[in-house]
Amino acid sequence: MVCAILGAGAAGLVCAIRLKQLAPQIQVILLEKEPSPGRKLLATGNGRCNLSNQHAQFADEAAQAIFEKNGVTSILAFFNSLGLETVTDAEGRIYPMAMQAAAVLQILTEAAKRLGVTLVTGTCVKTIRKESGRFQITTESDNAEVKKWAADFAVVCCGGKAQKNLGSDGSGYALLKAFGHRITPLCPALVQLKSPNKSCRALKGQRRKCLVSAECSGKVLKCEYGEVLFTDYGLSGIVIMDLSAVFARHSGEENAVVIDLLPEMPEARIARHFKEFGSLVGLLGVQLDRVMQKCGGQNAEKVAHICKNWRLPVTGTLGFDHAQITMGGADLCAFHHGLESKYEKNLFAAGEILNVQGPCGGFNLSWAFSSALTVAEEIAGRTK
């Protein structure tokens, strides 16, 4: 029997390896349009590869049910079986002990080769259809060579639209749409925000942990605590990335982030500090104090209020080219618990192409790996 896996990213590589571990008799063909596999994986965790998170969970009930079957324990057991050891930081983020995404990718590619996975790179899947019970897949290589493949199982792991330069161009959605799958609205997520406020440029490079609210058309839709990084274009940092999908979904509205620079301190105490010492340098540092005084003048109450309610307009995000993931995708409701399509027997999907997203910190790689392990187990179970 033959299984064709479309896309050699995080989900595709893990699915191929696990399938060969469980059912070595299956011929696994891994088709990748980029010159090499796992390019986006190399960029994760700032090159350190944040594999998973001890606190990983998903709001979508169907996704959480899948993750409970193949969660953090299963993911780590899989990587341990390949010789990859991990470490966990104080916030629950799990990294390879080597702290190198390159090490993770090398271990995966070597395992795939050792197990007999057929990896074909520089090959774009153009069409996939079902004929006489088998999938017929047409590909075109970088040198325009057209080739046809036949498979008993097909797994779509083509990723989303985020970071086209690393291979995610959204082309995989059409493959699932051809079988009747609905693609929910797509927008960039875990992405930086643009703001015209000149204070952001003045504070370029400054980092601070704050309480940040996402405000759209005057309503606060989400609030999170975390690090903000001020940039020449606006705002970045983990908390900003986690809130970015809210603004992407509400594009075109009057949007703003409202920052509490001192969430642990009441407004009245900040005002007293300013009156006593003439500045907030001891609380905020030189640059932020300068900006607060520019906004509020020498009025202690006004400066304190701005510190607790600093409103910065948001004009958009940096888009899919800079986003870590895609919000939206193939509707998970159209897949069984084993991630087989409800519309086409033996057609599966895994990873970012599905409408499942999580915050920064290893949640999205957790989903890629968990869904890949689930698909591999489902297919292997049908070959016994």
Coordinates of C-alpha atoms in Angstrom, one line a residue:
M1 CA 0.0 0.0 0.0
V2 CA 1.1 3.6 -0.7
C3 CA 0.6 6.7 1.4
A4 CA 1.3 10.1 -0.2
I5 CA 2.0 12.9 2.3
L6 CA 1.8 16.4 0.7
G7 CA 4.2 18.8 2.5
A8 CA 7.4 18.0 4.3
G9 CA 7.1 20.5 7.1
A10 CA 6.7 19.7 10.8
A11 CA 3.5 17.7 10.4
G12 CA 4.5 16.0 7.2
L13 CA 7.8 14.8 8.5
V14 CA 6.5 13.5 11.8
C15 CA 3.5 11.8 10.1
A16 CA 5.8 10.0 7.6
I17 CA 8.2 8.8 10.3
R18 CA 5.5 7.6 12.7
L19 CA 3.7 5.8 9.9
K20 CA 6.8 3.9 9.0
Q21 CA 7.5 3.1 12.6
L22 CA 4.0 1.6 13.0
A23 CA 3.6 0.1 9.6
P24 CA 7.0 -0.5 7.9
Q25 CA 5.3 -2.3 5.0
I26 CA 3.6 0.9 3.8
Q27 CA 5.4 2.8 1.0
V28 CA 5.4 6.4 2.2
I29 CA 6.0 9.2 -0.4
L30 CA 6.7 12.6 1.0
L31 CA 6.2 15.4 -1.6
E32 CA 7.7 18.9 -0.9
K33 CA 7.6 21.9 -3.2
E34 CA 10.6 23.6 -1.5
P35 CA 14.2 22.6 -2.3
S36 CA 14.6 21.1 1.2
P37 CA 12.2 19.9 3.9
G38 CA 11.3 21.7 7.1
R39 CA 12.3 25.3 6.2
K40 CA 9.7 26.9 8.4
L41 CA 10.6 24.5 11.3
L42 CA 14.2 25.9 11.2
A43 CA 12.8 29.4 12.0
T44 CA 10.7 28.4 15.0
G45 CA 11.5 29.6 18.5
N46 CA 14.1 32.0 17.1
G47 CA 16.0 29.1 15.7
R48 CA 15.8 27.1 18.9
C49 CA 12.6 25.2 18.0
N50 CA 10.0 25.5 20.8
L51 CA 8.7 22.0 20.3
S52 CA 5.8 22.0 22.7
N53 CA 4.5 23.4 26.0
Q54 CA 3.6 21.7 29.2
H55 CA 0.5 23.8 29.4
A56 CA -0.7 23.2 25.8
Q57 CA -4.4 22.9 25.3
F58 CA -6.9 24.1 22.6
A59 CA -10.2 26.0 22.8
D60 CA -11.7 24.0 20.0
E61 CA -13.3 20.9 21.6
A62 CA -12.5 18.6 18.6
A63 CA -8.9 19.7 18.6
Q64 CA -8.6 19.3 22.3
A65 CA -10.0 15.7 22.1
I66 CA -7.3 14.9 19.5
F67 CA -4.6 16.5 21.6
E68 CA -5.7 14.6 24.7
K69 CA -5.0 11.4 22.8
N70 CA -1.6 12.5 21.5
G71 CA -0.5 15.3 23.7
V72 CA 2.8 16.4 25.2
T73 CA 3.6 13.0 26.6
S74 CA 3.2 11.3 23.2
I75 CA 5.1 14.1 21.4
L76 CA 8.1 13.8 23.7
A77 CA 8.0 10.0 23.5
F78 CA 8.1 10.2 19.7
F79 CA 11.2 12.5 19.8
N80 CA 12.9 10.5 22.4
S81 CA 12.5 7.4 20.2
L82 CA 14.6 9.3 17.6
G83 CA 17.3 10.3 20.1
L84 CA 16.2 13.9 20.8
E85 CA 16.3 15.0 24.4
T86 CA 14.4 18.0 25.6
V87 CA 14.4 20.6 28.4
T88 CA 11.5 22.7 29.8
D89 CA 11.8 26.3 30.9
A90 CA 10.1 28.0 33.8
E91 CA 7.1 28.9 31.7
G92 CA 6.5 25.4 30.4
R93 CA 8.1 25.9 27.0
I94 CA 9.8 22.7 25.7
Y95 CA 13.0 22.9 23.6
P96 CA 15.5 20.4 22.3
M97 CA 18.4 20.1 24.7
A98 CA 20.7 21.3 22.0
M99 CA 18.6 24.5 21.6
Q100 CA 18.8 24.1 17.9
A101 CA 16.0 23.9 15.4
A102 CA 18.6 22.6 12.9
A103 CA 19.2 19.6 15.2
V104 CA 15.5 18.8 15.3
L105 CA 15.3 18.9 11.5
Q106 CA 18.4 16.8 11.0
I107 CA 17.1 14.1 13.4
L108 CA 13.7 14.1 11.5
T109 CA 15.2 13.9 8.0
E110 CA 17.7 11.2 9.0
A111 CA 15.0 9.2 10.6
A112 CA 12.8 9.5 7.5
K113 CA 15.7 8.3 5.4
R114 CA 16.6 5.4 7.7
L115 CA 13.0 4.2 7.8
G116 CA 12.7 4.2 4.0
V117 CA 10.5 7.3 3.4
T118 CA 10.7 8.5 -0.2
L119 CA 11.3 12.2 0.0
V120 CA 10.8 14.2 -3.2
T121 CA 11.7 17.9 -3.0
G122 CA 11.3 20.7 -5.5
T123 CA 8.0 19.2 -6.5
C124 CA 4.7 21.1 -6.3
V125 CA 1.4 19.2 -6.1
K126 CA -0.9 20.6 -8.8
T127 CA -4.0 18.4 -8.5
I128 CA -5.3 15.4 -6.5
R129 CA -8.4 13.4 -7.4
K130 CA -9.8 9.9 -6.6
E131 CA -10.1 7.3 -9.4
S132 CA -11.1 3.7 -8.9
G133 CA -10.5 3.9 -5.2
R134 CA -7.0 5.4 -5.4
F135 CA -5.7 8.9 -5.3
Q136 CA -4.1 10.2 -8.5
I137 CA -1.7 13.1 -7.7
T138 CA -0.2 15.3 -10.4
T139 CA 3.0 17.2 -9.6
E140 CA 5.3 19.6 -11.4
S141 CA 9.0 19.9 -10.5
D142 CA 11.1 23.0 -10.5
N143 CA 12.3 22.1 -14.0
A144 CA 8.7 21.9 -15.2
E145 CA 8.7 18.1 -15.3
V146 CA 5.1 16.8 -14.8
K147 CA 4.7 13.5 -13.0
K148 CA 1.7 11.4 -11.7
W149 CA 1.6 9.4 -8.5
A150 CA -0.9 6.9 -7.3
A151 CA -1.7 6.3 -3.6
D152 CA -4.1 4.5 -1.4
F153 CA -3.9 7.2 1.3
A154 CA -3.3 10.9 1.0
V155 CA -2.4 13.3 3.8
V156 CA -2.5 17.0 3.1
C157 CA 0.1 18.8 5.3
C158 CA 0.8 21.8 3.1
G159 CA 0.6 24.4 5.9
G160 CA -1.1 27.8 5.8
K161 CA -0.3 31.1 4.2
A162 CA 2.1 32.5 6.8
Q163 CA 5.7 33.1 5.7
K164 CA 5.5 32.5 2.0
N165 CA 9.3 32.8 1.8
L166 CA 9.6 29.6 3.8
G167 CA 7.1 27.7 1.7
S168 CA 3.7 28.4 3.1
D169 CA 1.8 30.0 0.3
G170 CA -1.7 28.7 0.9
S171 CA -1.7 26.5 -2.2
G172 CA -2.8 23.4 -0.1
Y173 CA -6.3 24.8 0.6
A174 CA -7.3 24.3 -3.0
L175 CA -6.4 20.6 -2.8
L176 CA -8.9 20.1 0.1
K177 CA -11.5 22.4 -1.5
A178 CA -11.5 20.1 -4.5
F179 CA -13.0 17.4 -2.2
G180 CA -15.7 19.8 -0.9
H181 CA -13.9 21.1 2.2
R182 CA -14.8 24.6 3.4
I183 CA -11.9 26.9 4.2
T184 CA -12.8 29.3 7.0
P185 CA -11.7 33.0 6.5
L186 CA -7.9 33.3 6.6
C187 CA -5.9 36.1 8.4
P188 CA -2.4 36.4 9.7
A189 CA -1.9 35.5 13.4
L190 CA 1.0 35.7 15.8
V191 CA 2.2 38.8 13.9
Q192 CA 3.5 42.3 14.7
L193 CA 1.1 45.3 14.8
K194 CA 1.5 48.6 13.0
S195 CA 0.9 51.8 14.8
P196 CA 1.4 55.4 13.6
N197 CA 2.1 56.7 17.1
K198 CA 5.5 58.4 17.1
S199 CA 6.2 57.2 20.7
C200 CA 6.7 53.6 19.3
R201 CA 9.6 54.8 17.2
A202 CA 11.0 56.9 20.1
L203 CA 11.0 53.7 22.2
K204 CA 12.4 51.4 19.5
G205 CA 14.1 48.4 21.0
Q206 CA 12.6 48.9 24.5
R207 CA 10.9 45.9 26.1
R208 CA 8.5 45.9 29.0
K209 CA 6.1 43.5 30.6
C210 CA 2.6 45.1 30.6
L211 CA -1.1 44.3 30.7
V212 CA -2.3 44.8 27.2
S213 CA -5.9 45.1 26.0
A214 CA -7.1 44.7 22.4
E215 CA -9.8 47.3 21.7
C216 CA -11.9 47.2 18.6
S217 CA -14.5 49.9 17.9
G218 CA -14.4 50.9 21.5
K219 CA -14.8 47.4 23.0
V220 CA -12.1 45.5 24.8
L221 CA -12.2 42.0 23.2
K222 CA -9.1 40.4 24.8
C223 CA -6.6 41.2 27.5
E224 CA -3.3 39.6 28.2
Y225 CA -0.2 40.1 30.3
G226 CA 3.3 39.8 28.7
E227 CA 6.3 41.4 27.1
V228 CA 5.8 44.3 24.7
L229 CA 8.6 45.3 22.3
F230 CA 8.4 48.8 20.8
T231 CA 9.6 49.1 17.2
D232 CA 9.9 51.7 14.4
Y233 CA 6.7 50.3 12.8
G234 CA 4.7 49.8 16.0
L235 CA 4.6 46.9 18.4
S236 CA 5.9 43.4 18.8
G237 CA 6.6 40.9 21.6
I238 CA 4.8 37.8 22.7
V239 CA 1.7 39.5 24.1
I240 CA 1.3 41.5 21.0
M241 CA 1.6 38.5 18.8
D242 CA -1.0 36.6 20.8
L243 CA -3.4 39.5 20.5
S244 CA -2.8 40.1 16.8
A245 CA -5.5 37.8 15.5
V246 CA -8.1 39.9 17.1
F247 CA -7.0 42.9 15.1
A248 CA -6.7 40.9 11.9
R249 CA -10.3 39.7 12.3
H250 CA -11.5 43.3 12.9
S251 CA -9.5 44.9 10.1
G252 CA -11.0 48.2 9.0
E253 CA -12.4 49.1 12.4
E254 CA -11.1 51.7 14.8
N255 CA -8.6 49.5 16.6
A256 CA -6.1 50.2 19.4
V257 CA -4.0 48.6 22.1
V258 CA -4.5 49.9 25.6
I259 CA -1.4 49.4 27.7
D260 CA -1.1 49.3 31.5
L261 CA 2.6 49.9 32.0
L262 CA 2.4 49.3 35.8
P263 CA -0.4 46.7 36.3
E264 CA 0.9 45.9 39.8
M265 CA 0.5 49.5 41.0
P266 CA -2.7 51.6 41.4
E267 CA -3.0 54.9 39.7
A268 CA -3.1 56.9 42.9
R269 CA 0.3 55.5 44.0
I270 CA 1.8 56.3 40.6
A271 CA 0.6 59.9 40.9
R272 CA 2.1 60.2 44.5
H273 CA 5.4 58.8 43.2
F274 CA 5.5 61.4 40.4
K275 CA 4.7 64.2 42.8
E276 CA 7.4 63.1 45.3
F277 CA 10.2 62.5 42.8
G278 CA 9.2 64.6 39.8
S279 CA 9.5 61.7 37.4
L280 CA 8.7 58.0 36.9
V281 CA 12.3 57.1 36.0
G282 CA 12.5 54.8 39.1
L283 CA 9.4 52.9 37.9
L284 CA 9.6 53.0 34.1
G285 CA 13.2 53.8 33.2
V286 CA 14.5 56.9 31.3
Q287 CA 12.9 56.4 27.9
L288 CA 9.4 55.5 29.0
D289 CA 9.4 58.2 31.6
R290 CA 10.3 60.8 29.0
V291 CA 7.4 59.6 26.7
M292 CA 4.9 59.6 29.6
Q293 CA 5.9 63.2 30.6
K294 CA 5.6 64.2 27.0
C295 CA 2.1 62.8 26.9
G296 CA 0.9 64.1 30.3
G297 CA 3.1 67.1 31.0
Q298 CA 3.8 67.8 34.6
N299 CA 0.3 66.9 35.7
A300 CA 0.8 63.9 38.1
E301 CA -2.7 62.6 37.8
K302 CA -2.7 62.8 34.0
V303 CA 0.7 61.1 33.7
A304 CA -0.5 58.3 36.1
H305 CA -3.7 57.8 34.1
I306 CA -1.7 57.5 30.9
C307 CA 0.6 54.9 32.5
K308 CA -2.5 52.8 33.3
N309 CA -4.4 53.5 30.1
W310 CA -1.9 54.2 27.3
R311 CA -3.9 54.0 24.1
L312 CA -2.0 53.4 20.9
P313 CA -3.9 53.2 17.6
V314 CA -3.5 50.0 15.5
T315 CA -3.7 50.4 11.7
G316 CA -3.0 46.8 10.8
T317 CA -0.6 43.9 11.1
L318 CA 2.6 43.2 9.1
G319 CA 0.6 40.6 7.2
F320 CA 1.1 37.0 6.2
D321 CA 4.8 37.5 5.2
H322 CA 5.7 38.2 8.8
A323 CA 3.0 36.1 10.6
Q324 CA 4.1 32.9 12.4
I325 CA 0.8 31.1 11.7
T326 CA -2.5 31.4 9.8
M327 CA -5.8 32.0 11.6
G328 CA -8.4 29.9 9.8
G329 CA -8.1 27.0 7.5
A330 CA -9.9 23.8 6.6
D331 CA -12.9 23.4 9.0
L332 CA -12.1 20.8 11.6
C333 CA -15.8 19.8 11.8
A334 CA -15.5 18.1 8.4
F335 CA -12.9 15.6 9.7
H336 CA -13.4 12.5 11.9
H337 CA -11.5 12.2 15.2
G338 CA -8.7 10.4 13.3
L339 CA -8.5 13.4 11.0
E340 CA -9.9 11.6 8.0
S341 CA -12.1 13.6 5.7
K342 CA -15.8 13.1 6.1
Y343 CA -16.2 13.7 2.4
E344 CA -13.5 11.3 1.0
K345 CA -12.4 8.0 2.4
N346 CA -8.6 7.7 3.1
L347 CA -8.1 11.5 2.7
F348 CA -6.5 13.1 5.8
A349 CA -5.1 16.4 6.9
A350 CA -2.7 17.5 9.6
G351 CA -1.0 20.7 10.9
E352 CA -1.6 24.3 10.1
I353 CA -3.8 23.7 7.1
L354 CA -6.6 22.9 9.6
N355 CA -8.5 25.6 11.4
V356 CA -6.7 25.2 14.8
Q357 CA -4.6 27.8 16.3
G358 CA -2.9 28.4 19.7
P359 CA -0.8 31.2 21.3
C360 CA 3.0 31.6 21.2
G361 CA 5.1 29.2 23.2
G362 CA 5.0 25.9 21.4
F363 CA 1.3 25.5 21.1
N364 CA 1.1 25.4 17.3
L365 CA 4.0 23.0 16.9
S366 CA 2.2 20.9 19.5
W367 CA -0.8 20.8 17.2
A368 CA 1.3 20.0 14.1
F369 CA 2.9 17.0 15.9
S370 CA -0.2 15.8 17.7
S371 CA -2.3 15.8 14.5
A372 CA 0.5 14.1 12.5
L373 CA 0.8 11.3 15.1
T374 CA -3.0 10.9 15.1
V375 CA -3.1 10.5 11.3
A376 CA -0.2 8.1 11.3
E377 CA -1.9 5.9 13.9
E378 CA -5.2 6.0 12.0
I379 CA -3.6 4.9 8.7
A380 CA -1.4 2.3 10.3
G381 CA -4.4 0.8 12.0
R382 CA -6.1 0.2 8.7
T383 CA -3.2 -1.8 7.2
K384 CA -3.1 -4.6 9.8

